[in-house]
PDB file of C-alpha atoms in Angstrom:
ATOM      1  CA  UNK A1307      -4.443  19.999  -5.675  1.00  0.00           C
ATOM      2  CA  UNK A1308      -2.521  18.000  -2.853  1.00  0.00           C
ATOM      3  CA  UNK A1309      -0.252  14.982  -3.563  1.00  0.00           C
ATOM      4  CA  UNK A1310      -2.851  13.247  -0.588  1.00  0.00           C
ATOM      5  CA  UNK A1311      -6.167  14.094  -2.784  1.00  0.00           C
ATOM      6  CA  UNK A1312      -3.707  12.962  -6.332  1.00  0.00           C
ATOM      7  CA  UNK A1313      -3.287   9.606  -4.279  1.00  0.00           C
ATOM      8  CA  UNK A1314      -7.006   9.387  -3.426  1.00  0.00           C
ATOM      9  CA  UNK A1315      -8.144   9.968  -7.186  1.00  0.00           C
ATOM     10  CA  UNK A1316      -5.243   7.539  -8.456  1.00  0.00           C
ATOM     11  CA  UNK A1317      -7.011   4.746  -5.647  1.00  0.00           C
ATOM     12  CA  UNK A1318     -10.354   5.489  -6.685  1.00  0.00           C
ATOM     13  CA  UNK A1319      -9.256   4.772 -10.354  1.00  0.00           C
ATOM     14  CA  UNK A1320      -7.789   1.571  -9.528  1.00  0.00           C
ATOM     15  CA  UNK A1321     -10.337   0.541  -7.259  1.00  0.00           C
ATOM     16  CA  UNK A1322     -12.539   0.384 -10.330  1.00  0.00           C
ATOM     17  CA  UNK A1323     -10.334  -2.102 -11.909  1.00  0.00           C
ATOM     18  CA  UNK A1324     -11.943  -5.630 -11.167  1.00  0.00           C
ATOM     19  CA  UNK A1325      -9.724  -8.394 -12.478  1.00  0.00           C
ATOM     20  CA  UNK A1326      -7.722 -10.518 -10.326  1.00  0.00           C
ATOM     21  CA  UNK A1327      -4.145  -8.924 -11.094  1.00  0.00           C
ATOM     22  CA  UNK A1328      -2.473  -6.259  -8.992  1.00  0.00           C
ATOM     23  CA  UNK A1329      -2.510  -3.174 -10.680  1.00  0.00           C
ATOM     24  CA  UNK A1330      -0.218  -0.170  -9.684  1.00  0.00           C
ATOM     25  CA  UNK A1331       0.217   4.001 -10.347  1.00  0.00           C
ATOM     26  CA  UNK A1332       3.783   4.814  -9.511  1.00  0.00           C
ATOM     27  CA  UNK A1333       4.005   9.007  -9.472  1.00  0.00           C
ATOM     28  CA  UNK A1334       7.611  10.093 -10.248  1.00  0.00           C
ATOM     29  CA  UNK A1335       9.035  13.604  -9.161  1.00  0.00           C
ATOM     30  CA  UNK A1336       8.088  15.212 -12.301  1.00  0.00           C
ATOM     31  CA  UNK A1337       4.491  14.756 -11.523  1.00  0.00           C
ATOM     32  CA  UNK A1338       4.181  11.745 -14.310  1.00  0.00           C
ATOM     33  CA  UNK A1339       2.313   8.485 -13.453  1.00  0.00           C
ATOM     34  CA  UNK A1340       2.970   5.081 -14.809  1.00  0.00           C
ATOM     35  CA  UNK A1341       0.176   2.875 -14.871  1.00  0.00           C
ATOM     36  CA  UNK A1342       1.362  -1.139 -14.461  1.00  0.00           C
ATOM     37  CA  UNK A1343      -0.901  -4.436 -14.428  1.00  0.00           C
ATOM     38  CA  UNK A1344       0.839  -7.364 -12.543  1.00  0.00           C
ATOM     39  CA  UNK A1345      -0.173 -10.504 -11.655  1.00  0.00           C
ATOM     40  CA  UNK A1346      -2.523 -11.954  -9.077  1.00  0.00           C
ATOM     41  CA  UNK A1347       0.402 -12.231  -6.628  1.00  0.00           C
ATOM     42  CA  UNK A1348       2.042  -8.725  -7.192  1.00  0.00           C
ATOM     43  CA  UNK A1349       3.246  -5.789  -9.734  1.00  0.00           C
ATOM     44  CA  UNK A1350       6.886  -4.629 -10.443  1.00  0.00           C
ATOM     45  CA  UNK A1351       7.570  -1.036  -9.216  1.00  0.00           C
ATOM     46  CA  UNK A1352      10.323   0.477 -10.909  1.00  0.00           C
ATOM     47  CA  UNK A1353      11.345   3.143  -8.446  1.00  0.00           C
ATOM     48  CA  UNK A1354      13.852   4.934 -10.687  1.00  0.00           C
ATOM     49  CA  UNK A1355      12.939   6.313 -14.492  1.00  0.00           C
ATOM     50  CA  UNK A1356      13.374   9.106 -16.874  1.00  0.00           C
ATOM     51  CA  UNK A1357      11.034  11.209 -14.772  1.00  0.00           C
ATOM     52  CA  UNK A1358      12.901  10.695 -11.606  1.00  0.00           C
ATOM     53  CA  UNK A1359      12.738   8.733  -8.395  1.00  0.00           C
ATOM     54  CA  UNK A1360       9.228   7.457  -7.236  1.00  0.00           C
ATOM     55  CA  UNK A1361       7.664   9.409  -4.955  1.00  0.00           C
ATOM     56  CA  UNK A1362       4.415   7.657  -3.905  1.00  0.00           C
ATOM     57  CA  UNK A1363       2.875   4.057  -4.972  1.00  0.00           C
ATOM     58  CA  UNK A1364      -0.676   3.452  -4.907  1.00  0.00           C
ATOM     59  CA  UNK A1365      -1.671  -0.327  -6.062  1.00  0.00           C
ATOM     60  CA  UNK A1366      -4.303  -2.859  -5.520  1.00  0.00           C
ATOM     61  CA  UNK A1367      -4.442  -5.898  -3.743  1.00  0.00           C
ATOM     62  CA  UNK A1368      -6.742  -8.484  -5.140  1.00  0.00           C
ATOM     63  CA  UNK A1369      -7.354 -10.424  -2.230  1.00  0.00           C
ATOM     64  CA  UNK A1370      -9.108  -8.899   1.187  1.00  0.00           C
ATOM     65  CA  UNK A1371      -6.521  -7.175   2.112  1.00  0.00           C
ATOM     66  CA  UNK A1372      -5.672  -3.698   3.423  1.00  0.00           C
ATOM     67  CA  UNK A1373      -2.677  -3.899   5.305  1.00  0.00           C
ATOM     68  CA  UNK A1374       0.943  -3.696   3.459  1.00  0.00           C
ATOM     69  CA  UNK A1375       2.733  -6.921   2.699  1.00  0.00           C
ATOM     70  CA  UNK A1376       6.389  -7.251   2.930  1.00  0.00           C
ATOM     71  CA  UNK A1377       7.039  -6.491  -0.270  1.00  0.00           C
ATOM     72  CA  UNK A1378       4.967  -3.175   0.268  1.00  0.00           C
ATOM     73  CA  UNK A1379       6.893  -2.095   3.333  1.00  0.00           C
ATOM     74  CA  UNK A1380       9.936  -2.774   1.136  1.00  0.00           C
ATOM     75  CA  UNK A1381       9.341  -0.425  -1.611  1.00  0.00           C
ATOM     76  CA  UNK A1382       8.170   2.074   1.189  1.00  0.00           C
ATOM     77  CA  UNK A1383      11.702   1.536   2.902  1.00  0.00           C
ATOM     78  CA  UNK A1384      13.526   1.827  -0.811  1.00  0.00           C
ATOM     79  CA  UNK A1385      11.944   5.166  -1.772  1.00  0.00           C
ATOM     80  CA  UNK A1386      13.124   6.614   1.396  1.00  0.00           C
ATOM     81  CA  UNK A1387      16.799   5.037   0.972  1.00  0.00           C
ATOM     82  CA  UNK A1388      16.509   6.631  -2.567  1.00  0.00           C
ATOM     83  CA  UNK A1389      16.461  10.020  -0.829  1.00  0.00           C
ATOM     84  CA  UNK A1390      12.661  10.629  -1.545  1.00  0.00           C
ATOM     85  CA  UNK A1391      11.358  12.937   1.341  1.00  0.00           C
ATOM     86  CA  UNK A1392       7.983  11.487   3.138  1.00  0.00           C
ATOM     87  CA  UNK A1393       7.767   8.551   0.360  1.00  0.00           C
ATOM     88  CA  UNK A1394       3.935   7.582  -0.076  1.00  0.00           C
ATOM     89  CA  UNK A1395       2.643   4.072  -0.179  1.00  0.00           C
ATOM     90  CA  UNK A1396      -1.254   3.377  -0.681  1.00  0.00           C
ATOM     91  CA  UNK A1397      -2.792  -0.059  -0.641  1.00  0.00           C
ATOM     92  CA  UNK A1398      -6.229  -0.597  -2.150  1.00  0.00           C
ATOM     93  CA  UNK A1399      -8.632  -2.981  -1.688  1.00  0.00           C
ATOM     94  CA  UNK A1400     -12.138  -3.055  -3.592  1.00  0.00           C
ATOM     95  CA  UNK A1401     -15.110  -5.631  -2.846  1.00  0.00           C
ATOM     96  CA  UNK A1402     -16.948  -3.974  -6.138  1.00  0.00           C
ATOM     97  CA  UNK A1403     -19.011  -1.651  -4.035  1.00  0.00           C
ATOM     98  CA  UNK A1404     -16.809  -0.406  -1.475  1.00  0.00           C
ATOM     99  CA  UNK A1405     -13.057   0.654  -1.205  1.00  0.00           C
ATOM    100  CA  UNK A1406     -10.776   0.593   1.433  1.00  0.00           C
ATOM    101  CA  UNK A1407      -7.265   2.897   1.034  1.00  0.00           C
ATOM    102  CA  UNK A1408      -4.630   2.670   3.508  1.00  0.00           C
ATOM    103  CA  UNK A1409      -1.820   5.485   3.023  1.00  0.00           C
ATOM    104  CA  UNK A1410       1.686   4.898   4.825  1.00  0.00           C
ATOM    105  CA  UNK A1411       4.199   8.055   4.659  1.00  0.00           C
ATOM    106  CA  UNK A1412       7.857   7.194   5.500  1.00  0.00           C
ATOM    107  CA  UNK A1413       9.204  10.504   7.601  1.00  0.00           C
ATOM    108  CA  UNK A1414      12.560   9.192   7.519  1.00  0.00           C
ATOM    109  CA  UNK A1415      14.540   6.127   6.982  1.00  0.00           C
ATOM    110  CA  UNK A1416      13.823   3.748  10.120  1.00  0.00           C
ATOM    111  CA  UNK A1417      16.621   2.814  12.001  1.00  0.00           C
ATOM    112  CA  UNK A1418      18.707  -0.175  10.343  1.00  0.00           C
ATOM    113  CA  UNK A1419      18.531  -2.222  13.301  1.00  0.00           C
ATOM    114  CA  UNK A1420      14.547  -2.248  13.204  1.00  0.00           C
ATOM    115  CA  UNK A1421      14.172  -2.878   9.712  1.00  0.00           C
ATOM    116  CA  UNK A1422      14.742  -6.530  10.542  1.00  0.00           C
ATOM    117  CA  UNK A1423      12.241  -6.198  12.907  1.00  0.00           C
ATOM    118  CA  UNK A1424       9.887  -4.782  10.933  1.00  0.00           C
ATOM    119  CA  UNK A1425      10.394  -7.055   8.084  1.00  0.00           C
ATOM    120  CA  UNK A1426      10.201 -10.287  10.536  1.00  0.00           C
ATOM    121  CA  UNK A1427       6.625  -9.354  11.969  1.00  0.00           C
ATOM    122  CA  UNK A1428       5.492  -8.744   8.168  1.00  0.00           C
ATOM    123  CA  UNK A1429       6.651 -12.056   7.323  1.00  0.00           C
ATOM    124  CA  UNK A1430       4.548 -13.158  10.376  1.00  0.00           C
ATOM    125  CA  UNK A1431       1.548 -11.514   8.943  1.00  0.00           C
ATOM    126  CA  UNK A1432       2.392 -13.032   5.481  1.00  0.00           C
ATOM    127  CA  UNK A1433       2.013 -16.586   6.526  1.00  0.00           C
ATOM    128  CA  UNK A1434      -0.722 -16.017   8.846  1.00  0.00           C
ATOM    129  CA  UNK A1435      -2.672 -14.288   5.536  1.00  0.00           C
ATOM    130  CA  UNK A1436      -2.030 -17.284   3.590  1.00  0.00           C
ATOM    131  CA  UNK A1437      -3.082 -19.699   6.294  1.00  0.00           C
ATOM    132  CA  UNK A1438      -5.955 -18.220   6.691  1.00  0.00           C
ATOM    133  CA  UNK A1439      -6.609 -17.585   3.100  1.00  0.00           C
ATOM    134  CA  UNK A1440      -6.650 -14.065   3.296  1.00  0.00           C
ATOM    135  CA  UNK A1441      -9.355 -13.521   6.021  1.00  0.00           C
ATOM    136  CA  UNK A1442      -9.932  -9.885   6.371  1.00  0.00           C
ATOM    137  CA  UNK A1443     -10.060  -9.976   9.671  1.00  0.00           C
ATOM    138  CA  UNK A1444      -6.461 -11.009  10.020  1.00  0.00           C
ATOM    139  CA  UNK A1445      -5.400  -7.766   7.722  1.00  0.00           C
ATOM    140  CA  UNK A1446      -7.648  -5.829  10.125  1.00  0.00           C
ATOM    141  CA  UNK A1447      -5.799  -6.811  13.069  1.00  0.00           C
ATOM    142  CA  UNK A1448      -2.029  -6.551  11.187  1.00  0.00           C
ATOM    143  CA  UNK A1449      -3.237  -2.934  10.330  1.00  0.00           C
ATOM    144  CA  UNK A1450      -3.934  -2.054  13.901  1.00  0.00           C
ATOM    145  CA  UNK A1451      -0.676  -3.449  15.200  1.00  0.00           C
ATOM    146  CA  UNK A1452       1.613  -2.380  12.533  1.00  0.00           C
ATOM    147  CA  UNK A1453      -0.075   1.508  13.187  1.00  0.00           C
ATOM    148  CA  UNK A1454       1.023   1.391  16.707  1.00  0.00           C
ATOM    149  CA  UNK A1455       4.599   0.396  15.907  1.00  0.00           C
ATOM    150  CA  UNK A1456       5.148   2.431  12.757  1.00  0.00           C
ATOM    151  CA  UNK A1457       3.968   5.723  14.561  1.00  0.00           C
ATOM    152  CA  UNK A1458       7.234   5.298  16.952  1.00  0.00           C
ATOM    153  CA  UNK A1459       9.249   4.879  13.793  1.00  0.00           C
ATOM    154  CA  UNK A1460       7.844   7.681  11.950  1.00  0.00           C
ATOM    155  CA  UNK A1461       5.490   6.284   9.461  1.00  0.00           C
ATOM    156  CA  UNK A1462       2.244   7.538   9.634  1.00  0.00           C
ATOM    157  CA  UNK A1463      -1.257   5.512   8.773  1.00  0.00           C
ATOM    158  CA  UNK A1464      -3.999   7.035   7.151  1.00  0.00           C
ATOM    159  CA  UNK A1465      -7.197   5.210   6.049  1.00  0.00           C
ATOM    160  CA  UNK A1466      -9.965   6.024   3.425  1.00  0.00           C
ATOM    161  CA  UNK A1467     -13.195   3.983   2.637  1.00  0.00           C
ATOM    162  CA  UNK A1468     -15.582   5.256  -0.263  1.00  0.00           C
ATOM    163  CA  UNK A1469     -18.167   3.827  -2.238  1.00  0.00           C
ATOM    164  CA  UNK A1470     -17.226   2.908  -6.077  1.00  0.00           C
ATOM    165  CA  UNK A1471     -20.677   4.222  -6.878  1.00  0.00           C
ATOM    166  CA  UNK A1472     -22.087   6.959  -4.803  1.00  0.00           C
ATOM    167  CA  UNK A1473     -25.250   7.162  -6.585  1.00  0.00           C
ATOM    168  CA  UNK A1474     -26.171   3.765  -5.799  1.00  0.00           C
ATOM    169  CA  UNK A1475     -25.699   4.083  -2.096  1.00  0.00           C
TER     170      UNK A1475
END
Protein backbone atom coordinates (compact mmCIF):
# COMPACT_ATOMS: atom_id res chain seq x y z
CA UNK A 1 0.00 0.00 0.00
CA UNK A 2 1.40 3.40 -0.90
CA UNK A 3 1.49 6.43 1.36
CA UNK A 4 -0.84 8.22 -1.09
CA UNK A 5 -3.37 5.40 -0.87
CA UNK A 6 -3.06 5.33 2.92
CA UNK A 7 -3.70 9.08 3.03
CA UNK A 8 -6.81 8.74 0.89
CA UNK A 9 -8.09 5.95 3.13
CA UNK A 10 -7.50 8.16 6.19
CA UNK A 11 -9.22 11.05 4.38
CA UNK A 12 -12.25 8.86 3.63
CA UNK A 13 -12.42 7.84 7.30
CA UNK A 14 -12.17 11.44 8.53
CA UNK A 15 -14.70 12.66 5.95
CA UNK A 16 -17.29 10.42 7.58
CA UNK A 17 -16.94 12.19 10.93
CA UNK A 18 -19.79 14.67 11.02
CA UNK A 19 -19.29 17.17 13.80
CA UNK A 20 -18.13 20.74 13.92
CA UNK A 21 -14.65 19.97 15.28
CA UNK A 22 -11.51 19.55 13.22
CA UNK A 23 -10.16 16.01 13.19
CA UNK A 24 -6.67 14.90 12.20
CA UNK A 25 -4.72 11.75 11.53
CA UNK A 26 -0.97 12.16 11.96
CA UNK A 27 1.24 9.52 10.30
CA UNK A 28 4.66 9.01 11.87
CA UNK A 29 7.90 7.58 10.54
CA UNK A 30 7.27 4.13 12.00
CA UNK A 31 3.86 3.99 10.27
CA UNK A 32 1.78 4.57 13.39
CA UNK A 33 -1.21 6.88 13.12
CA UNK A 34 -2.43 9.23 15.84
CA UNK A 35 -6.10 10.29 15.58
CA UNK A 36 -6.94 13.65 17.14
CA UNK A 37 -10.10 15.69 17.70
CA UNK A 38 -9.74 19.44 18.08
CA UNK A 39 -12.18 22.32 18.21
CA UNK A 40 -14.14 24.05 15.43
CA UNK A 41 -11.13 26.37 15.11
CA UNK A 42 -8.32 23.86 14.75
CA UNK A 43 -6.48 20.85 16.04
CA UNK A 44 -2.97 20.73 17.52
CA UNK A 45 -0.54 18.54 15.60
CA UNK A 46 2.38 16.92 17.47
CA UNK A 47 5.13 16.79 14.85
CA UNK A 48 7.50 14.65 16.94
CA UNK A 49 6.54 11.71 19.13
CA UNK A 50 7.89 8.39 20.40
CA UNK A 51 7.07 7.13 16.89
CA UNK A 52 9.44 9.58 15.20
CA UNK A 53 8.66 12.62 13.10
CA UNK A 54 5.30 13.25 11.47
CA UNK A 55 5.60 12.46 7.76
CA UNK A 56 1.99 13.21 6.82
CA UNK A 57 -1.02 14.97 8.31
CA UNK A 58 -4.59 14.50 7.11
CA UNK A 59 -7.18 16.78 8.69
CA UNK A 60 -10.71 18.00 8.24
CA UNK A 61 -12.01 21.48 7.68
CA UNK A 62 -15.51 21.77 9.19
CA UNK A 63 -16.28 24.78 6.95
CA UNK A 64 -16.43 24.72 3.12
CA UNK A 65 -12.71 25.10 2.61
CA UNK A 66 -10.52 22.89 0.45
CA UNK A 67 -7.44 25.12 0.39
CA UNK A 68 -4.86 25.09 3.19
CA UNK A 69 -5.04 27.63 5.99
CA UNK A 70 -1.94 29.47 7.17
CA UNK A 71 -1.50 27.02 10.09
CA UNK A 72 -1.80 24.13 7.60
CA UNK A 73 1.04 25.55 5.52
CA UNK A 74 3.10 26.14 8.65
CA UNK A 75 2.70 22.47 9.63
CA UNK A 76 3.85 21.35 6.17
CA UNK A 77 6.89 23.65 6.24
CA UNK A 78 7.72 22.61 9.82
CA UNK A 79 7.80 18.96 8.79
CA UNK A 80 10.30 19.85 6.06
CA UNK A 81 12.39 21.83 8.56
CA UNK A 82 12.50 18.75 10.77
CA UNK A 83 14.16 16.95 7.87
CA UNK A 84 11.18 14.89 6.72
CA UNK A 85 11.68 14.05 3.05
CA UNK A 86 8.59 14.97 0.98
CA UNK A 87 6.18 15.68 3.85
CA UNK A 88 2.48 15.58 3.00
CA UNK A 89 -0.49 17.55 4.25
CA UNK A 90 -4.05 16.77 3.22
CA UNK A 91 -7.17 18.82 3.85
CA UNK A 92 -10.58 17.13 3.84
CA UNK A 93 -13.90 18.89 3.44
CA UNK A 94 -17.15 16.93 3.39
CA UNK A 95 -20.69 18.15 2.92
CA UNK A 96 -22.00 14.78 4.08
CA UNK A 97 -22.46 13.48 0.53
CA UNK A 98 -19.18 14.20 -1.22
CA UNK A 99 -15.67 14.81 0.12
CA UNK A 100 -12.92 16.90 -1.43
CA UNK A 101 -9.35 16.05 -0.49
CA UNK A 102 -6.41 18.28 -1.38
CA UNK A 103 -2.94 16.76 -0.87
CA UNK A 104 0.14 18.99 -0.67
CA UNK A 105 3.60 17.42 -0.96
CA UNK A 106 6.66 19.53 -0.24
CA UNK A 107 9.75 18.40 -2.15
CA UNK A 108 12.09 20.47 0.02
CA UNK A 109 11.97 23.54 2.25
CA UNK A 110 11.11 26.69 0.27
CA UNK A 111 13.82 29.35 0.23
CA UNK A 112 13.54 31.41 3.46
CA UNK A 113 12.97 34.62 1.52
CA UNK A 114 9.83 33.12 -0.02
CA UNK A 115 8.35 31.89 3.26
CA UNK A 116 7.21 35.39 4.16
CA UNK A 117 5.54 35.78 0.77
CA UNK A 118 3.70 32.46 1.20
CA UNK A 119 2.56 33.45 4.69
CA UNK A 120 1.45 36.94 3.63
CA UNK A 121 -0.61 35.55 0.75
CA UNK A 122 -2.12 32.92 3.05
CA UNK A 123 -3.07 35.65 5.55
CA UNK A 124 -4.88 37.56 2.80
CA UNK A 125 -6.95 34.46 2.11
CA UNK A 126 -7.56 33.87 5.82
CA UNK A 127 -9.14 37.33 6.05
CA UNK A 128 -11.10 36.89 2.81
CA UNK A 129 -12.40 33.50 3.92
CA UNK A 130 -13.66 34.89 7.21
CA UNK A 131 -15.18 37.97 5.55
CA UNK A 132 -17.03 35.79 3.03
CA UNK A 133 -18.19 33.42 5.81
CA UNK A 134 -16.18 30.65 4.19
CA UNK A 135 -17.76 30.91 0.75
CA UNK A 136 -16.49 27.85 -1.13
CA UNK A 137 -15.68 29.97 -4.20
CA UNK A 138 -13.03 31.84 -2.17
CA UNK A 139 -11.40 28.55 -1.26
CA UNK A 140 -11.49 27.41 -4.89
CA UNK A 141 -9.86 30.66 -6.03
CA UNK A 142 -7.18 30.31 -3.35
CA UNK A 143 -6.53 26.71 -4.36
CA UNK A 144 -6.04 27.60 -8.04
CA UNK A 145 -3.81 30.60 -7.32
CA UNK A 146 -1.73 28.78 -4.74
CA UNK A 147 -1.29 25.71 -6.95
CA UNK A 148 0.38 27.86 -9.61
CA UNK A 149 2.76 29.44 -7.07
CA UNK A 150 3.35 26.21 -5.15
CA UNK A 151 4.46 24.39 -8.30
CA UNK A 152 7.34 26.85 -8.63
CA UNK A 153 8.26 26.34 -4.97
CA UNK A 154 8.40 22.56 -5.11
CA UNK A 155 4.99 21.92 -3.59
CA UNK A 156 2.77 19.60 -5.61
CA UNK A 157 -1.00 19.79 -5.26
CA UNK A 158 -3.30 16.86 -5.96
CA UNK A 159 -7.06 16.88 -5.61
CA UNK A 160 -9.49 14.04 -5.15
CA UNK A 161 -13.27 13.90 -4.86
CA UNK A 162 -15.32 10.93 -3.79
CA UNK A 163 -18.83 10.14 -2.66
CA UNK A 164 -19.09 9.11 0.96
CA UNK A 165 -21.70 6.49 0.20
CA UNK A 166 -21.07 5.34 -3.40
CA UNK A 167 -24.02 2.93 -3.30
CA UNK A 168 -26.36 5.96 -3.00
CA UNK A 169 -25.03 7.76 -6.06
